[in-house]
Short mmCIF file of C-alpha atoms in Angstrom, two decimals:
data_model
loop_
_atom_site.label_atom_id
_atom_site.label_comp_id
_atom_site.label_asym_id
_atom_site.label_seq_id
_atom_site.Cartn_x
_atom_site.Cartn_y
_atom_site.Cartn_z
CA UNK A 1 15.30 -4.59 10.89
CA UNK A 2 12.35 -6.53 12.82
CA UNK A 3 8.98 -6.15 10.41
CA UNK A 4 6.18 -8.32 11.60
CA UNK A 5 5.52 -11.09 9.37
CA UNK A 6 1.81 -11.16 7.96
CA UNK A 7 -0.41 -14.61 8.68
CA UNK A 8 -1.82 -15.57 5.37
CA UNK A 9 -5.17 -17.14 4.98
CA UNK A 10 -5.68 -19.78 2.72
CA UNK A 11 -5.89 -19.04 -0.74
CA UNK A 12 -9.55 -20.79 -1.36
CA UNK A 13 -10.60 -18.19 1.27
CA UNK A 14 -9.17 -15.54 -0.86
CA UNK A 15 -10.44 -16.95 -4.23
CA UNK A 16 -13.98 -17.45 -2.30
CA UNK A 17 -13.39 -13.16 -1.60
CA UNK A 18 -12.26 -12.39 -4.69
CA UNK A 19 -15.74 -14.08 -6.48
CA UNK A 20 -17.81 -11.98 -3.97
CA UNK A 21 -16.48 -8.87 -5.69
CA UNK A 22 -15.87 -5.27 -3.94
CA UNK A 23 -19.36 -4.01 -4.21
CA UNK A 24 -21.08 -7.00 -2.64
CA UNK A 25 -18.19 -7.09 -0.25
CA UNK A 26 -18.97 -3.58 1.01
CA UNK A 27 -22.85 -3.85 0.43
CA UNK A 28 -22.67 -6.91 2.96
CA UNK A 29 -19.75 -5.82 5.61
CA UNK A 30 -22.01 -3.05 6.11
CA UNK A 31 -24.85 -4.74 6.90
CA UNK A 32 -22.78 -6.65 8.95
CA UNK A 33 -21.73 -3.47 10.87
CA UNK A 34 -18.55 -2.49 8.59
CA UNK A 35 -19.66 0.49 7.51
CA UNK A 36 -16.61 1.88 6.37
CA UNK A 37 -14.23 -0.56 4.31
CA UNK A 38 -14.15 1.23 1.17
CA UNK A 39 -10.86 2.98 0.39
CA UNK A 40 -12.01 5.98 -1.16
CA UNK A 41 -9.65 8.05 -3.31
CA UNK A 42 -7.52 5.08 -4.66
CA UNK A 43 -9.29 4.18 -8.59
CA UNK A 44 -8.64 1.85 -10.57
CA UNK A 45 -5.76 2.42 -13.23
CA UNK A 46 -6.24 -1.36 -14.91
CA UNK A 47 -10.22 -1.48 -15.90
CA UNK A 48 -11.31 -5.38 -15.89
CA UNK A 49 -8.73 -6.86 -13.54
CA UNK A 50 -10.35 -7.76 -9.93
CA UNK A 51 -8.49 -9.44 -7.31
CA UNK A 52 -8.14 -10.49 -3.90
CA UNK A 53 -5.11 -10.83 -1.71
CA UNK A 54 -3.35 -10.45 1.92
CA UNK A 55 -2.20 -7.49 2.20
CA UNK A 56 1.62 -6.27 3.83
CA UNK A 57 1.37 -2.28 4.60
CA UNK A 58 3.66 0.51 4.18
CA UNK A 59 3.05 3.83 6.10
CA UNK A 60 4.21 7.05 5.10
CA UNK A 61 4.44 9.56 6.92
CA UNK A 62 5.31 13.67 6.40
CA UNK A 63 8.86 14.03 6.13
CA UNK A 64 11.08 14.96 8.79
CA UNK A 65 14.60 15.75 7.68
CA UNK A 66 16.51 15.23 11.11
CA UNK A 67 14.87 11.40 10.68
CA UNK A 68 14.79 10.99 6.77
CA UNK A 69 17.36 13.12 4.66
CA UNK A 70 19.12 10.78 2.28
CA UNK A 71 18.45 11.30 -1.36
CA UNK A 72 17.12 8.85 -3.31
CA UNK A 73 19.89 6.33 -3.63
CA UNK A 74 21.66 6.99 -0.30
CA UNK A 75 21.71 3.81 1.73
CA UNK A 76 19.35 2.35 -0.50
CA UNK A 77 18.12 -0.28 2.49
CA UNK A 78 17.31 2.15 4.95
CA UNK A 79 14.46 3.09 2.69
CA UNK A 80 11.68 1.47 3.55
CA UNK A 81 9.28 1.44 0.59
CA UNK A 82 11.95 -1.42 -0.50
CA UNK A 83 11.38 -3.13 2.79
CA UNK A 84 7.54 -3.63 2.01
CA UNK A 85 8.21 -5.60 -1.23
CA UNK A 86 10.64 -7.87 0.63
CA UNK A 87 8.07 -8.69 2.76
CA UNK A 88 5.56 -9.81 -0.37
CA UNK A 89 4.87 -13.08 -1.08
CA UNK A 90 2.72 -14.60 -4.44
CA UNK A 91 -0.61 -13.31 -3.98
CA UNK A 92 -0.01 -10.50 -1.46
CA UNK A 93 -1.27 -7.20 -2.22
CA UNK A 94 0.36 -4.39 -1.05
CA UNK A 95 -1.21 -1.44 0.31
CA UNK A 96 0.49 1.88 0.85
CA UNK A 97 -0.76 4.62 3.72
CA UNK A 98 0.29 8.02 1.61
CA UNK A 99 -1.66 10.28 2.99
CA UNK A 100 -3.95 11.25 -0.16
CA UNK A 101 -0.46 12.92 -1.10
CA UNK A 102 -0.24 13.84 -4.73
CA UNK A 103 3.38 14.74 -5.50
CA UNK A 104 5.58 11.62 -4.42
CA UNK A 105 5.83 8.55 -6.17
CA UNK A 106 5.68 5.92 -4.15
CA UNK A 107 7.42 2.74 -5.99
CA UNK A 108 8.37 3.03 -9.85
CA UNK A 109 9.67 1.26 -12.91
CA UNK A 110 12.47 -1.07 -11.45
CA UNK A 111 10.33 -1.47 -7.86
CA UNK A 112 7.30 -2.46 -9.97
CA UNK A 113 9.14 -4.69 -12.39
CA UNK A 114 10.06 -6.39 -9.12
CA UNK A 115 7.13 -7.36 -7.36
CA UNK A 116 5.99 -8.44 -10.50
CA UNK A 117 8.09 -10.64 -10.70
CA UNK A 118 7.10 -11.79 -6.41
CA UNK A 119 4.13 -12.56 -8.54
CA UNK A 120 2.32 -9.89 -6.64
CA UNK A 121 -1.47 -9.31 -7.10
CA UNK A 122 -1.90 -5.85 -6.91
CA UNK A 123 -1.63 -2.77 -5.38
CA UNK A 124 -3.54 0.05 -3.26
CA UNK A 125 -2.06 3.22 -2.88
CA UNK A 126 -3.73 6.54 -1.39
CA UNK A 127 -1.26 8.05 -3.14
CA UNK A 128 0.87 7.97 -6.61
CA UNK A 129 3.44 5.97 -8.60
CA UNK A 130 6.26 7.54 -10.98
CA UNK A 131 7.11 6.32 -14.34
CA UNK A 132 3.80 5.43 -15.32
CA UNK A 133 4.34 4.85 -18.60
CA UNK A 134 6.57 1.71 -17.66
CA UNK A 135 4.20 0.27 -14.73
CA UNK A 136 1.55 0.85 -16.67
CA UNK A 137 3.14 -1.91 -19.60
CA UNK A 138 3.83 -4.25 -16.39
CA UNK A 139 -0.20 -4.87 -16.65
CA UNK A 140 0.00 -5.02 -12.31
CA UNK A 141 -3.87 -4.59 -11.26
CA UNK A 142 -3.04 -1.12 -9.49
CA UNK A 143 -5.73 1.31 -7.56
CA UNK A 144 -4.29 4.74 -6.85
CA UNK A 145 -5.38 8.60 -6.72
CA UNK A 146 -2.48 9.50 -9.69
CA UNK A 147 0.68 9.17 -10.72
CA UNK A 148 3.66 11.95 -10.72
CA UNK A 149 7.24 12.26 -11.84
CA UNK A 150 8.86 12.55 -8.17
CA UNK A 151 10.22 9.86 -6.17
CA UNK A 152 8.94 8.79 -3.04
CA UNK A 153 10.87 10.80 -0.79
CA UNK A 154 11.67 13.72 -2.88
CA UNK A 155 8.83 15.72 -1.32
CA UNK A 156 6.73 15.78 1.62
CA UNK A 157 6.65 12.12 2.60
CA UNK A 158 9.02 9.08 4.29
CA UNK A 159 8.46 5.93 4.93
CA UNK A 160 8.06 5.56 8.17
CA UNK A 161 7.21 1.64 9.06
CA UNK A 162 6.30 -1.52 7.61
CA UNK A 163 3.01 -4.59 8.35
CA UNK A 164 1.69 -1.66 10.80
CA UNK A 165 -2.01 -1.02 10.97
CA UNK A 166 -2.60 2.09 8.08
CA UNK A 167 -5.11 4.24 7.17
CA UNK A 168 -5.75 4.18 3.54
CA UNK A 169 -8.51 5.88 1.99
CA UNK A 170 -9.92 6.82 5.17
CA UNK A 171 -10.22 3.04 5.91
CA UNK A 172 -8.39 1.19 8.79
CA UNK A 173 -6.22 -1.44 7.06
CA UNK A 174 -4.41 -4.28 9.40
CA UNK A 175 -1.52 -6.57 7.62
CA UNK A 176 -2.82 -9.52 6.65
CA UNK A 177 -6.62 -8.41 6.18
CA UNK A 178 -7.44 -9.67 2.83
CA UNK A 179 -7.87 -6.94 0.44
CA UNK A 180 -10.57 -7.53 -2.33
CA UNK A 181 -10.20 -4.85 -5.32
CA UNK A 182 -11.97 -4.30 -8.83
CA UNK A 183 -13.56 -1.76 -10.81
CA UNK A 184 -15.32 -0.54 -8.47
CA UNK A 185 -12.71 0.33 -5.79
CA UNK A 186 -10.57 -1.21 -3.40
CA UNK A 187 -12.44 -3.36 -0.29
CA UNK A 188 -10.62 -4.28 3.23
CA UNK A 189 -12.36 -7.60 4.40
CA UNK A 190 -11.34 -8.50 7.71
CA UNK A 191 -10.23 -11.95 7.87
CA UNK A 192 -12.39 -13.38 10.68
CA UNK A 193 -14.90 -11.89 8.53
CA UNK A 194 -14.50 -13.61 5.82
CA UNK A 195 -16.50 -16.75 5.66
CA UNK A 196 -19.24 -15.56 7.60
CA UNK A 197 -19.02 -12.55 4.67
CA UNK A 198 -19.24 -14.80 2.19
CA UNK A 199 -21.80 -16.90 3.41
CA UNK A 200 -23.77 -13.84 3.63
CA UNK A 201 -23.01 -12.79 0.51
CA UNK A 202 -24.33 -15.43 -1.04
CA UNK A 203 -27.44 -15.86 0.78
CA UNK A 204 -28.41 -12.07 0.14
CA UNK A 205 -26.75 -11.74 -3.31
CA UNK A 206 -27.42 -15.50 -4.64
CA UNK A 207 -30.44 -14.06 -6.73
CA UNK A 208 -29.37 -11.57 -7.99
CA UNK A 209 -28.48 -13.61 -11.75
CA UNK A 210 -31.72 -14.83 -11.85
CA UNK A 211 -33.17 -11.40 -11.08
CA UNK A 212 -30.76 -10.15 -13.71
CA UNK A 213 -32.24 -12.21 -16.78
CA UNK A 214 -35.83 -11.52 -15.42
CA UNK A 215 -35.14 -7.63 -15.82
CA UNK A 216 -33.71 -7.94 -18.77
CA UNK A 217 -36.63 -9.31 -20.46
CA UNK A 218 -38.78 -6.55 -19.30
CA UNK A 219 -40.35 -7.81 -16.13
CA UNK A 220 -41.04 -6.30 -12.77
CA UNK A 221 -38.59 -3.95 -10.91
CA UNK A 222 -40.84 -4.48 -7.91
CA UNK A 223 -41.07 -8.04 -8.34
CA UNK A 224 -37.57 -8.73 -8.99
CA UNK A 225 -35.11 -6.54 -7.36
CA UNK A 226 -35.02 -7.18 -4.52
CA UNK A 227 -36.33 -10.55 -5.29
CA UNK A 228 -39.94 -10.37 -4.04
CA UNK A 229 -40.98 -12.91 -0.91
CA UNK A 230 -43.28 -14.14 -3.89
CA UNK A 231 -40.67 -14.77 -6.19
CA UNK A 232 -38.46 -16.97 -4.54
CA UNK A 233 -40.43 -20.70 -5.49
CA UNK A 234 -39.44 -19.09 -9.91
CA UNK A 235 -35.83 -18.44 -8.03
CA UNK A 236 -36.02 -21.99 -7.01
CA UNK A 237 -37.08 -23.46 -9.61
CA UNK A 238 -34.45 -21.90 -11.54
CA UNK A 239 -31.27 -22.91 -9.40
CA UNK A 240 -32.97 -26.43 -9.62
CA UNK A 241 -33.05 -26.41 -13.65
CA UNK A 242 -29.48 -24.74 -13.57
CA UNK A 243 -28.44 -28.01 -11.07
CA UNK A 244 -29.68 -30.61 -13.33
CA UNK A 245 -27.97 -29.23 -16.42
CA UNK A 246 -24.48 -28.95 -14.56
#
């Protein structure tokens, strides 16, 4: 079976993404004129775990019997939800195409126990797992719109390819892009993107602690969020007092 092998970026370039966070992520691809890299439908089913992470794609697509109608341990490798996770590597995140379908389960238990131990970081799924109350003890940062008792076949769906371009959540999602995910919702970043994201990021964002602790103790919305043109020399002055304790 030829799949396309993914090309990784480096890990500090992940770590860099996964600091940004998904809203600030989004917030600045927009204004970068990536309007639509949220995956919407796909929540978060492990509160407090961000990541970031290549991803490797599995499409689904609805079932045709004449090109998928083996039950659910019939030639076990011509099922392609398996061939995804062979494809995973430590880090990778996979994310699954399933049409906003509610009624097949994707991967379960003993897939799940699996890439957990690839040492996978997560995974996105417009879509649903089975035998939640296992995955769920696996503690594998998941997004997805439910969870059912069916398999991933059993239904309306097949899986149909592998590290293809996917839609998930209505967003356009090419293997390798690096995927950054939290409780806010799932992000695609495209990699050559990235750093100039970042860099962004920080330069629009960088305030926003300082701007934090100011509203906190009671001072000015209109002063300090966004930080006001007039505020920037106390923002200064405060990175510089930060610097010299560090």
């Amino acid at each position: 079976m030829d799949i396309a092998k993914i090309k990784r970026p480096s890990r500090d370039l992940v770590e860099r993404v996964r600091e940004v966070g998904a809203a600030t992520a989004s917030a600045t691809l927009a204004h970068m004129g990536i309007r639509n890299c949220f995956m919407e439908g796909p929540v978060a089913r492990s509160p407090g775990q961000g990541v970031a992470g290549p991803c490797v794609t599995l499409q689904m697509m609805p079932k045709r019997e004449d090109l998928f109608g083996e039950g659910e341990y019939a030639d076990v490798e011509k099922q392609l939800h398996r061939h995804v996770l062979y494809q995973v590597e430590e880090g990778d995140i996979v994310v699954v195409d399933a049409r906003g379908d509610m009624t097949s389960g994707i991967f379960g238990d003993m897939m799940m126990t699996y890439f957990k131990g690839l040492k996978g970081a997560g995974v996105v799924i417009d879509g649903c797992v089975r035998d939640w109350a296992k995955v769920q003890k696996l503690g594998i940062p998941m997004w997805l719109r439910g969870v059912t008792p069916n398999y991933h076949a059993q239904t309306v769906l097949m899986p149909l390819a592998v590290n293809v371009p996917v839609a998930c959540g209505g967003v356009t999602v090419i293997p390798g892009d690096i995927i950054v995910a939290d409780d806010d919702g799932a992000v695609c970043v495209p990699v050559a993107l990235a750093e100039a994201m970042i860099a962004k990021a920080h330069k629009d964002h960088g305030w926003e602690e300082f701007s934090r602790e100011k509203l906190l103790a009671g001072e000015s919305l209109k002063r300090y969020y966004p930080l006001h043109k007039d505020a920037w020399p106390e923002y200064e002055a405060w990175l510089a007092e930060r610097g010299s304790k560090e």
